[in-house]
Amino acid sequence: MHDFEEECLGDTLIVDCCILYRGKYIVVSEKDYGEKYDPWEEWPPTHLTSFTEEKLKNNKSPWACKVFGKNNFKWSKIVHIDKNNLLLVDNERSAHTVNLSTGESIREQEIPRTTLRTVENLKNIHGTIYAVGIGRGVARRDGKNKWTLISKEIQGKMIADLSVFQAGFSAIDGFEAHKDLYAGGGHSDMWHYDGEHWRAIDLPILKMRIRAIVCAGDGKVYAVGRDAKIVVGKGDEWKVIEQNLTTNDFTDAVWYNDRLYVCTERHLYELKDGKFTQTLFEGSQPFSFGKLYINEGLLMSAGSHSIAIYDAKEWNVLYGEKTLDDTDLLLAQKMLNDAQETVDDLEDLIDAVKNLPKKK
């Protein structure tokens, strides 16, 4: 284990991640107080940890961390601003801008409560940062200490049987920086923003707890969430993507290398050309998953105790590596292949039954 690795990440749970540039990877983690910890009574210390590949070339530890003491941040989120700076925000709207070149941390004003009640997620969409929260809150960062609420027109449109907690938002993405945005959360509460107005999206699943939205390179929009649900579409045309590999909650998703990557807290999956498969790792794999991030042509995966980087050719597990022997790999590959063949056979059988001549 590298110097400072245990000091930075030991006894903590990783809750978010981001890529500043190739060779500079960041995670935010919170001290693990165990099951007896009550997050409503005390907020644990927050660790902002960086991994710098250049330091390895100079025989130095690649790890460095900045520790924020107790009661500073609660359920933190991070997002890159540029190649030197990131934004650290917590659920209660506290915000810091951190310069990873100098180590300087500047506390910004809280995101106004009149703008967002909570911050459930952050997203850098083509260079513009957005924060989303419950009650259909969407705020755009237009500069330091300058947040613009863009969802005011739909925050007052709660229907009688939809409480503030059943309404979005917990996820956002877009095809452009300031328009063609999709935000969602709550119970299938998904909306489209054209740059001026919002329009409700009628999803084919009722009460789907949306956890991530991806405006993908294939021109489609994907939403994933609890109970391993996936929907895809655009405009008024949406459908459910059926899969039988997992029933665990999907926690995040991104579009990378011409496919959708989606994860649970235990596994990573891929959706390409209509086929849903589990990602295989050669030799070693992360212990855990949960958060995904793309930037600079790379995919980053972070779990509560793992960090990994993928360049579309090979995976590099930076922290929390689980080694698999050849027997395990062959067995896993065979099980996945058998499962996929069974699915394909069932699909062929269903098609054949549908094409049987009907009785007159």
mmCIF file of C-alpha atoms in Angstrom:
data_model
loop_
_atom_site.group_PDB
_atom_site.id
_atom_site.type_symbol
_atom_site.label_atom_id
_atom_site.label_comp_id
_atom_site.label_asym_id
_atom_site.label_seq_id
_atom_site.Cartn_x
_atom_site.Cartn_y
_atom_site.Cartn_z
ATOM 1 C CA MET A 1 0.000 0.000 0.000
ATOM 2 C CA HIS A 2 1.393 3.438 -0.967
ATOM 3 C CA ASP A 3 2.283 6.015 1.657
ATOM 4 C CA PHE A 4 -0.745 8.044 2.744
ATOM 5 C CA GLU A 5 -3.190 5.625 1.047
ATOM 6 C CA GLU A 6 -4.397 4.250 4.357
ATOM 7 C CA GLU A 7 -4.392 7.709 5.925
ATOM 8 C CA CYS A 8 -6.517 9.093 3.096
ATOM 9 C CA LEU A 9 -8.938 6.221 2.490
ATOM 10 C CA GLY A 10 -8.678 3.875 5.452
ATOM 11 C CA ASP A 11 -11.812 3.671 7.630
ATOM 12 C CA THR A 12 -13.764 5.800 5.157
ATOM 13 C CA LEU A 13 -16.516 5.117 2.633
ATOM 14 C CA ILE A 14 -16.116 6.573 -0.853
ATOM 15 C CA VAL A 15 -19.277 8.436 -1.860
ATOM 16 C CA ASP A 16 -18.348 10.175 -5.145
ATOM 17 C CA CYS A 17 -15.613 10.578 -7.738
ATOM 18 C CA CYS A 18 -14.425 12.687 -10.674
ATOM 19 C CA ILE A 19 -11.653 12.985 -13.263
ATOM 20 C CA LEU A 20 -9.827 16.316 -13.579
ATOM 21 C CA TYR A 21 -7.621 15.155 -16.452
ATOM 22 C CA ARG A 22 -5.765 12.048 -17.582
ATOM 23 C CA GLY A 23 -3.642 11.096 -14.609
ATOM 24 C CA LYS A 24 -5.537 13.084 -11.959
ATOM 25 C CA TYR A 25 -8.395 11.266 -10.247
ATOM 26 C CA ILE A 26 -10.389 12.448 -7.242
ATOM 27 C CA VAL A 27 -12.689 10.764 -4.731
ATOM 28 C CA VAL A 28 -14.562 12.115 -1.758
ATOM 29 C CA SER A 29 -15.082 9.803 1.215
ATOM 30 C CA GLU A 30 -16.577 10.058 4.672
ATOM 31 C CA LYS A 31 -15.382 8.538 7.920
ATOM 32 C CA ASP A 32 -17.093 5.211 8.578
ATOM 33 C CA TYR A 33 -18.529 5.232 12.104
ATOM 34 C CA GLY A 34 -20.365 1.949 11.626
ATOM 35 C CA GLU A 35 -23.996 1.020 12.135
ATOM 36 C CA LYS A 36 -24.407 2.990 15.364
ATOM 37 C CA TYR A 37 -23.693 6.285 13.607
ATOM 38 C CA ASP A 38 -26.657 8.678 13.318
ATOM 39 C CA PRO A 39 -26.086 11.061 10.366
ATOM 40 C CA TRP A 40 -28.767 13.409 11.689
ATOM 41 C CA GLU A 41 -26.880 13.968 14.940
ATOM 42 C CA GLU A 42 -23.295 14.323 13.698
ATOM 43 C CA TRP A 43 -21.639 14.627 10.311
ATOM 44 C CA PRO A 44 -18.394 12.650 9.969
ATOM 45 C CA PRO A 45 -15.089 14.096 8.694
ATOM 46 C CA THR A 46 -14.867 14.297 4.903
ATOM 47 C CA HIS A 47 -11.724 13.263 3.013
ATOM 48 C CA LEU A 48 -10.986 14.700 -0.449
ATOM 49 C CA THR A 49 -8.379 12.344 -1.922
ATOM 50 C CA SER A 50 -6.423 12.676 -5.170
ATOM 51 C CA PHE A 51 -4.387 10.136 -7.138
ATOM 52 C CA THR A 52 -1.707 11.675 -9.427
ATOM 53 C CA GLU A 53 0.018 9.329 -11.900
ATOM 54 C CA GLU A 54 2.911 11.753 -12.507
ATOM 55 C CA LYS A 55 4.067 11.287 -8.905
ATOM 56 C CA LEU A 56 4.546 7.567 -9.516
ATOM 57 C CA LYS A 57 7.042 8.334 -12.276
ATOM 58 C CA ASN A 58 9.088 10.305 -9.745
ATOM 59 C CA ASN A 59 8.933 7.482 -7.182
ATOM 60 C CA LYS A 60 6.592 9.451 -4.956
ATOM 61 C CA SER A 61 3.308 8.438 -3.426
ATOM 62 C CA PRO A 62 0.465 9.250 -5.837
ATOM 63 C CA TRP A 63 -1.947 9.832 -2.943
ATOM 64 C CA ALA A 64 -2.764 13.118 -1.255
ATOM 65 C CA CYS A 65 -5.766 14.191 0.777
ATOM 66 C CA LYS A 66 -7.422 17.161 2.362
ATOM 67 C CA VAL A 67 -9.532 16.500 5.449
ATOM 68 C CA PHE A 68 -12.557 18.578 6.371
ATOM 69 C CA GLY A 69 -13.455 18.158 10.046
ATOM 70 C CA LYS A 70 -16.727 17.038 11.557
ATOM 71 C CA ASN A 71 -19.954 18.822 10.666
ATOM 72 C CA ASN A 72 -18.592 20.427 7.499
ATOM 73 C CA PHE A 73 -20.139 18.236 4.824
ATOM 74 C CA LYS A 74 -22.936 15.702 4.707
ATOM 75 C CA TRP A 75 -23.339 13.218 1.826
ATOM 76 C CA SER A 76 -20.867 15.060 -0.393
ATOM 77 C CA LYS A 77 -20.828 15.334 -4.194
ATOM 78 C CA ILE A 78 -17.988 16.471 -6.462
ATOM 79 C CA VAL A 79 -17.706 17.566 -10.089
ATOM 80 C CA HIS A 80 -14.836 18.940 -12.160
ATOM 81 C CA ILE A 81 -14.879 22.619 -13.126
ATOM 82 C CA ASP A 82 -11.716 22.531 -15.261
ATOM 83 C CA LYS A 83 -8.328 20.774 -15.222
ATOM 84 C CA ASN A 84 -7.305 22.428 -11.945
ATOM 85 C CA ASN A 85 -10.510 22.988 -10.013
ATOM 86 C CA LEU A 86 -13.441 21.009 -8.700
ATOM 87 C CA LEU A 87 -16.634 21.850 -6.872
ATOM 88 C CA LEU A 88 -17.470 20.070 -3.608
ATOM 89 C CA VAL A 89 -21.092 20.387 -2.477
ATOM 90 C CA ASP A 90 -23.081 18.499 0.154
ATOM 91 C CA ASN A 91 -26.723 17.609 0.618
ATOM 92 C CA GLU A 92 -27.273 20.714 2.752
ATOM 93 C CA ARG A 93 -25.949 23.042 -0.024
ATOM 94 C CA SER A 94 -22.534 23.855 1.529
ATOM 95 C CA ALA A 95 -19.980 24.461 -1.242
ATOM 96 C CA HIS A 96 -16.203 24.632 -1.671
ATOM 97 C CA THR A 97 -14.112 25.304 -4.765
ATOM 98 C CA VAL A 98 -10.881 23.318 -4.505
ATOM 99 C CA ASN A 99 -7.770 23.995 -6.597
ATOM 100 C CA LEU A 100 -5.897 20.697 -6.864
ATOM 101 C CA SER A 101 -2.732 22.389 -8.164
ATOM 102 C CA THR A 102 -2.264 24.622 -5.127
ATOM 103 C CA GLY A 103 -4.353 22.721 -2.606
ATOM 104 C CA GLU A 104 -6.292 25.900 -1.860
ATOM 105 C CA SER A 105 -9.895 25.463 -0.777
ATOM 106 C CA ILE A 106 -12.269 28.426 -1.008
ATOM 107 C CA ARG A 107 -15.566 28.226 0.816
ATOM 108 C CA GLU A 108 -18.330 29.608 -1.323
ATOM 109 C CA GLN A 109 -21.687 30.864 -0.189
ATOM 110 C CA GLU A 110 -24.252 28.139 0.319
ATOM 111 C CA ILE A 111 -26.518 27.503 -2.619
ATOM 112 C CA PRO A 112 -29.565 29.559 -1.550
ATOM 113 C CA ARG A 113 -32.340 27.478 0.013
ATOM 114 C CA THR A 114 -34.793 29.415 -2.121
ATOM 115 C CA THR A 115 -32.941 27.946 -5.109
ATOM 116 C CA LEU A 116 -32.547 24.325 -3.961
ATOM 117 C CA ARG A 117 -33.854 22.581 -0.834
ATOM 118 C CA THR A 118 -31.240 19.821 -1.105
ATOM 119 C CA VAL A 119 -28.476 18.839 -3.510
ATOM 120 C CA GLU A 120 -28.951 15.255 -4.662
ATOM 121 C CA ASN A 121 -26.539 15.330 -7.598
ATOM 122 C CA LEU A 122 -24.039 17.441 -9.560
ATOM 123 C CA LYS A 123 -23.337 17.214 -13.285
ATOM 124 C CA ASN A 124 -20.947 18.967 -15.653
ATOM 125 C CA ILE A 125 -22.903 19.142 -18.926
ATOM 126 C CA HIS A 126 -20.686 20.323 -21.758
ATOM 127 C CA GLY A 127 -18.800 22.681 -19.449
ATOM 128 C CA THR A 128 -21.770 23.964 -17.438
ATOM 129 C CA ILE A 129 -22.405 22.665 -13.912
ATOM 130 C CA TYR A 130 -25.903 21.794 -12.722
ATOM 131 C CA ALA A 131 -27.190 20.828 -9.287
ATOM 132 C CA VAL A 132 -30.492 19.009 -8.786
ATOM 133 C CA GLY A 133 -32.582 18.366 -5.698
ATOM 134 C CA ILE A 134 -35.919 17.104 -4.406
ATOM 135 C CA GLY A 135 -39.041 19.061 -5.263
ATOM 136 C CA ARG A 136 -37.968 19.376 -8.926
ATOM 137 C CA GLY A 137 -35.081 21.695 -8.198
ATOM 138 C CA VAL A 138 -32.586 22.425 -11.007
ATOM 139 C CA ALA A 139 -29.922 25.105 -10.539
ATOM 140 C CA ARG A 140 -27.295 26.167 -13.074
ATOM 141 C CA ARG A 141 -23.915 27.492 -11.906
ATOM 142 C CA ASP A 142 -23.193 30.671 -13.838
ATOM 143 C CA GLY A 143 -20.062 31.549 -11.876
ATOM 144 C CA LYS A 144 -18.649 31.667 -8.368
ATOM 145 C CA ASN A 145 -21.496 32.094 -5.861
ATOM 146 C CA LYS A 146 -23.924 32.519 -8.743
ATOM 147 C CA TRP A 147 -26.618 29.877 -9.070
ATOM 148 C CA THR A 148 -29.635 30.360 -11.326
ATOM 149 C CA LEU A 149 -32.827 28.425 -10.621
ATOM 150 C CA ILE A 150 -34.215 27.246 -13.976
ATOM 151 C CA SER A 151 -37.029 24.987 -12.725
ATOM 152 C CA LYS A 152 -39.303 27.492 -10.999
ATOM 153 C CA GLU A 153 -42.179 26.969 -13.444
ATOM 154 C CA ILE A 154 -42.543 23.253 -12.558
ATOM 155 C CA GLN A 155 -41.838 23.351 -8.820
ATOM 156 C CA GLY A 156 -45.377 24.539 -8.159
ATOM 157 C CA LYS A 157 -46.975 21.890 -10.355
ATOM 158 C CA MET A 158 -47.089 19.063 -7.794
ATOM 159 C CA ILE A 159 -50.163 16.951 -8.391
ATOM 160 C CA ALA A 160 -52.360 16.059 -5.433
ATOM 161 C CA ASP A 161 -50.975 12.540 -4.914
ATOM 162 C CA LEU A 162 -47.311 13.457 -5.535
ATOM 163 C CA SER A 163 -45.486 14.690 -2.439
ATOM 164 C CA VAL A 164 -42.319 16.745 -2.580
ATOM 165 C CA PHE A 165 -40.315 13.569 -1.873
ATOM 166 C CA GLN A 166 -42.003 11.658 -4.678
ATOM 167 C CA ALA A 167 -41.108 14.409 -7.132
ATOM 168 C CA GLY A 168 -37.687 14.821 -8.722
ATOM 169 C CA PHE A 169 -34.934 15.469 -9.017
ATOM 170 C CA SER A 170 -31.949 13.180 -8.380
ATOM 171 C CA ALA A 171 -30.378 13.111 -11.864
ATOM 172 C CA ILE A 172 -29.796 15.318 -14.898
ATOM 173 C CA ASP A 173 -28.023 15.209 -18.266
ATOM 174 C CA GLY A 174 -28.233 17.007 -21.579
ATOM 175 C CA PHE A 175 -27.305 16.973 -25.240
ATOM 176 C CA GLU A 176 -26.296 20.654 -25.014
ATOM 177 C CA ALA A 177 -25.047 22.919 -22.233
ATOM 178 C CA HIS A 178 -28.114 25.131 -21.834
ATOM 179 C CA LYS A 179 -30.932 23.278 -23.570
ATOM 180 C CA ASP A 180 -32.187 19.822 -24.504
ATOM 181 C CA LEU A 181 -31.801 18.751 -20.875
ATOM 182 C CA TYR A 182 -33.516 15.837 -19.123
ATOM 183 C CA ALA A 183 -33.991 15.757 -15.350
ATOM 184 C CA GLY A 184 -35.682 13.096 -13.271
ATOM 185 C CA GLY A 185 -36.203 11.476 -9.891
ATOM 186 C CA GLY A 186 -38.928 10.645 -7.423
ATOM 187 C CA HIS A 187 -41.595 8.301 -8.789
ATOM 188 C CA SER A 188 -40.981 8.337 -12.574
ATOM 189 C CA ASP A 189 -40.973 12.140 -12.394
ATOM 190 C CA MET A 190 -39.022 13.029 -15.536
ATOM 191 C CA TRP A 191 -38.990 16.306 -17.486
ATOM 192 C CA HIS A 192 -37.416 17.806 -20.617
ATOM 193 C CA TYR A 193 -36.070 21.384 -20.792
ATOM 194 C CA ASP A 194 -35.770 23.097 -24.191
ATOM 195 C CA GLY A 195 -33.893 26.136 -22.890
ATOM 196 C CA GLU A 196 -37.044 28.063 -21.979
ATOM 197 C CA HIS A 197 -39.762 25.693 -20.800
ATOM 198 C CA TRP A 198 -40.158 22.271 -19.179
ATOM 199 C CA ARG A 199 -42.342 19.448 -20.444
ATOM 200 C CA ALA A 200 -43.335 16.313 -18.520
ATOM 201 C CA ILE A 201 -42.216 12.918 -19.887
ATOM 202 C CA ASP A 202 -44.625 9.989 -19.618
ATOM 203 C CA LEU A 203 -42.432 6.993 -18.759
ATOM 204 C CA PRO A 204 -43.689 3.407 -19.298
ATOM 205 C CA ILE A 205 -42.921 2.447 -15.652
ATOM 206 C CA LEU A 206 -44.934 3.867 -12.758
ATOM 207 C CA LYS A 207 -43.095 4.846 -9.567
ATOM 208 C CA MET A 208 -39.635 4.174 -11.015
ATOM 209 C CA ARG A 209 -37.042 5.610 -8.635
ATOM 210 C CA ILE A 210 -34.666 7.275 -11.117
ATOM 211 C CA ARG A 211 -31.007 7.294 -10.014
ATOM 212 C CA ALA A 212 -29.210 8.329 -13.215
ATOM 213 C CA ILE A 213 -30.000 9.836 -16.629
ATOM 214 C CA VAL A 214 -27.746 9.599 -19.687
ATOM 215 C CA CYS A 215 -28.098 11.606 -22.894
ATOM 216 C CA ALA A 216 -26.167 9.104 -24.963
ATOM 217 C CA GLY A 217 -23.999 9.187 -28.034
ATOM 218 C CA ASP A 218 -26.598 7.179 -29.967
ATOM 219 C CA GLY A 219 -29.024 10.111 -29.667
ATOM 220 C CA LYS A 220 -31.214 8.354 -27.092
ATOM 221 C CA VAL A 221 -31.913 9.075 -23.431
ATOM 222 C CA TYR A 222 -31.481 6.346 -20.824
ATOM 223 C CA ALA A 223 -32.850 6.424 -17.277
ATOM 224 C CA VAL A 224 -31.893 3.798 -14.688
ATOM 225 C CA GLY A 225 -32.948 3.278 -11.108
ATOM 226 C CA ARG A 226 -34.111 1.046 -8.320
ATOM 227 C CA ASP A 227 -34.935 -2.630 -8.836
ATOM 228 C CA ALA A 228 -32.637 -2.728 -11.887
ATOM 229 C CA LYS A 229 -35.038 -0.755 -14.084
ATOM 230 C CA ILE A 230 -33.915 0.768 -17.408
ATOM 231 C CA VAL A 231 -35.967 2.866 -19.799
ATOM 232 C CA VAL A 232 -34.814 4.372 -23.089
ATOM 233 C CA GLY A 233 -36.328 6.826 -25.525
ATOM 234 C CA LYS A 234 -36.651 10.461 -26.509
ATOM 235 C CA GLY A 235 -39.527 12.859 -26.940
ATOM 236 C CA ASP A 236 -42.753 10.892 -26.545
ATOM 237 C CA GLU A 237 -41.375 7.450 -27.489
ATOM 238 C CA TRP A 238 -40.093 5.394 -24.535
ATOM 239 C CA LYS A 239 -39.720 1.695 -23.786
ATOM 240 C CA VAL A 240 -38.489 -0.597 -21.024
ATOM 241 C CA ILE A 241 -35.262 -2.540 -21.537
ATOM 242 C CA GLU A 242 -35.719 -6.009 -20.094
ATOM 243 C CA GLN A 243 -32.788 -7.856 -18.512
ATOM 244 C CA ASN A 244 -32.484 -10.808 -16.139
ATOM 245 C CA LEU A 245 -28.932 -10.520 -14.814
ATOM 246 C CA THR A 246 -29.748 -8.542 -11.681
ATOM 247 C CA THR A 247 -32.586 -7.185 -9.572
ATOM 248 C CA ASN A 248 -30.338 -4.951 -7.460
ATOM 249 C CA ASP A 249 -30.741 -1.183 -7.613
ATOM 250 C CA PHE A 250 -28.837 0.599 -10.347
ATOM 251 C CA THR A 251 -26.905 3.468 -8.786
ATOM 252 C CA ASP A 252 -25.273 5.221 -11.758
ATOM 253 C CA ALA A 253 -24.829 5.130 -15.537
ATOM 254 C CA VAL A 254 -22.701 6.763 -18.272
ATOM 255 C CA TRP A 255 -22.233 6.486 -22.030
ATOM 256 C CA TYR A 256 -18.694 5.419 -22.921
ATOM 257 C CA ASN A 257 -17.031 3.551 -25.771
ATOM 258 C CA ASP A 258 -20.282 3.335 -27.798
ATOM 259 C CA ARG A 259 -22.280 1.646 -25.048
ATOM 260 C CA LEU A 260 -24.136 2.297 -21.816
ATOM 261 C CA TYR A 261 -22.321 1.383 -18.626
ATOM 262 C CA VAL A 262 -24.557 0.943 -15.605
ATOM 263 C CA CYS A 263 -23.652 -0.226 -12.113
ATOM 264 C CA THR A 264 -25.020 -1.522 -8.861
ATOM 265 C CA GLU A 265 -22.991 -1.395 -5.665
ATOM 266 C CA ARG A 266 -21.554 -4.830 -6.493
ATOM 267 C CA HIS A 267 -21.278 -5.147 -10.268
ATOM 268 C CA LEU A 268 -20.776 -3.254 -13.525
ATOM 269 C CA TYR A 269 -22.858 -3.946 -16.641
ATOM 270 C CA GLU A 270 -22.873 -2.943 -20.309
ATOM 271 C CA LEU A 271 -25.690 -2.391 -22.781
ATOM 272 C CA LYS A 272 -24.668 -2.463 -26.435
ATOM 273 C CA ASP A 273 -26.696 -3.283 -29.557
ATOM 274 C CA GLY A 274 -29.595 -4.393 -27.383
ATOM 275 C CA LYS A 275 -27.546 -6.935 -25.377
ATOM 276 C CA PHE A 276 -27.142 -6.482 -21.621
ATOM 277 C CA THR A 277 -24.036 -8.187 -20.197
ATOM 278 C CA GLN A 278 -21.910 -8.084 -17.065
ATOM 279 C CA THR A 279 -18.488 -6.470 -17.467
ATOM 280 C CA LEU A 280 -15.639 -8.957 -17.157
ATOM 281 C CA PHE A 281 -12.288 -8.038 -15.652
ATOM 282 C CA GLU A 282 -9.090 -9.873 -16.524
ATOM 283 C CA GLY A 283 -7.036 -10.863 -13.498
ATOM 284 C CA SER A 284 -8.311 -8.258 -11.046
ATOM 285 C CA GLN A 285 -11.393 -6.158 -10.463
ATOM 286 C CA PRO A 286 -12.658 -3.554 -8.002
ATOM 287 C CA PHE A 287 -14.208 -4.742 -4.742
ATOM 288 C CA SER A 288 -17.188 -2.442 -5.143
ATOM 289 C CA PHE A 289 -18.983 -0.046 -7.484
ATOM 290 C CA GLY A 290 -21.622 2.652 -7.136
ATOM 291 C CA LYS A 291 -20.443 5.801 -8.959
ATOM 292 C CA LEU A 292 -19.315 6.318 -12.561
ATOM 293 C CA TYR A 293 -17.660 9.366 -14.175
ATOM 294 C CA ILE A 294 -16.395 10.171 -17.671
ATOM 295 C CA ASN A 295 -13.964 12.919 -18.707
ATOM 296 C CA GLU A 296 -10.859 13.268 -20.869
ATOM 297 C CA GLY A 297 -11.752 10.086 -22.768
ATOM 298 C CA LEU A 298 -11.658 7.941 -19.622
ATOM 299 C CA LEU A 299 -14.194 6.089 -17.488
ATOM 300 C CA MET A 300 -13.816 6.125 -13.721
ATOM 301 C CA SER A 301 -15.571 3.736 -11.358
ATOM 302 C CA ALA A 302 -15.702 4.199 -7.602
ATOM 303 C CA GLY A 303 -17.318 2.086 -4.926
ATOM 304 C CA SER A 304 -17.333 2.370 -1.166
ATOM 305 C CA HIS A 305 -13.864 0.745 -1.046
ATOM 306 C CA SER A 306 -12.615 0.762 -4.666
ATOM 307 C CA ILE A 307 -11.309 3.071 -7.406
ATOM 308 C CA ALA A 308 -10.665 2.022 -11.026
ATOM 309 C CA ILE A 309 -9.900 3.696 -14.368
ATOM 310 C CA TYR A 310 -10.733 2.380 -17.844
ATOM 311 C CA ASP A 311 -9.297 3.708 -21.129
ATOM 312 C CA ALA A 312 -11.433 1.499 -23.425
ATOM 313 C CA LYS A 313 -8.563 -1.022 -23.578
ATOM 314 C CA GLU A 314 -7.753 -2.100 -20.052
ATOM 315 C CA TRP A 315 -8.804 -1.506 -16.463
ATOM 316 C CA ASN A 316 -6.402 -0.104 -13.876
ATOM 317 C CA VAL A 317 -7.567 -0.694 -10.308
ATOM 318 C CA LEU A 318 -6.031 2.083 -8.211
ATOM 319 C CA TYR A 319 -7.510 1.041 -4.872
ATOM 320 C CA GLY A 320 -9.516 -1.877 -3.514
ATOM 321 C CA GLU A 321 -8.367 -4.585 -5.904
ATOM 322 C CA LYS A 322 -9.884 -8.056 -5.867
ATOM 323 C CA THR A 323 -7.773 -10.660 -7.661
ATOM 324 C CA LEU A 324 -9.457 -13.465 -9.559
ATOM 325 C CA ASP A 325 -7.589 -16.613 -10.513
ATOM 326 C CA ASP A 326 -7.910 -18.219 -13.934
ATOM 327 C CA THR A 327 -10.445 -20.764 -12.671
ATOM 328 C CA ASP A 328 -12.734 -18.020 -11.359
ATOM 329 C CA LEU A 329 -12.482 -16.122 -14.637
ATOM 330 C CA LEU A 330 -13.282 -19.155 -16.742
ATOM 331 C CA LEU A 331 -16.214 -20.083 -14.504
ATOM 332 C CA ALA A 332 -17.596 -16.539 -14.571
ATOM 333 C CA GLN A 333 -17.225 -16.362 -18.328
ATOM 334 C CA LYS A 334 -18.963 -19.718 -18.801
ATOM 335 C CA MET A 335 -21.852 -18.746 -16.515
ATOM 336 C CA LEU A 336 -22.371 -15.474 -18.351
ATOM 337 C CA ASN A 337 -22.169 -17.128 -21.754
ATOM 338 C CA ASP A 338 -24.653 -19.823 -20.702
ATOM 339 C CA ALA A 339 -27.036 -17.193 -19.333
ATOM 340 C CA GLN A 340 -26.842 -15.164 -22.526
ATOM 341 C CA GLU A 341 -27.432 -18.246 -24.683
ATOM 342 C CA THR A 342 -30.488 -19.115 -22.584
ATOM 343 C CA VAL A 343 -31.855 -15.607 -23.051
ATOM 344 C CA ASP A 344 -31.244 -15.767 -26.807
ATOM 345 C CA ASP A 345 -32.985 -19.172 -27.027
ATOM 346 C CA LEU A 346 -35.989 -17.878 -25.096
ATOM 347 C CA GLU A 347 -36.233 -14.818 -27.346
ATOM 348 C CA ASP A 348 -36.152 -17.068 -30.430
ATOM 349 C CA LEU A 349 -38.871 -19.274 -28.885
ATOM 350 C CA ILE A 350 -41.073 -16.259 -28.136
ATOM 351 C CA ASP A 351 -40.674 -15.005 -31.707
ATOM 352 C CA ALA A 352 -41.552 -18.447 -33.057
ATOM 353 C CA VAL A 353 -44.696 -18.634 -30.912
ATOM 354 C CA LYS A 354 -45.784 -15.171 -32.039
ATOM 355 C CA ASN A 355 -45.416 -16.247 -35.676
ATOM 356 C CA LEU A 356 -47.548 -19.396 -35.312
ATOM 357 C CA PRO A 357 -50.652 -19.287 -37.488
ATOM 358 C CA LYS A 358 -53.708 -18.304 -35.538
ATOM 359 C CA LYS A 359 -56.674 -20.689 -35.319
ATOM 360 C CA LYS A 360 -59.646 -19.656 -37.413
#
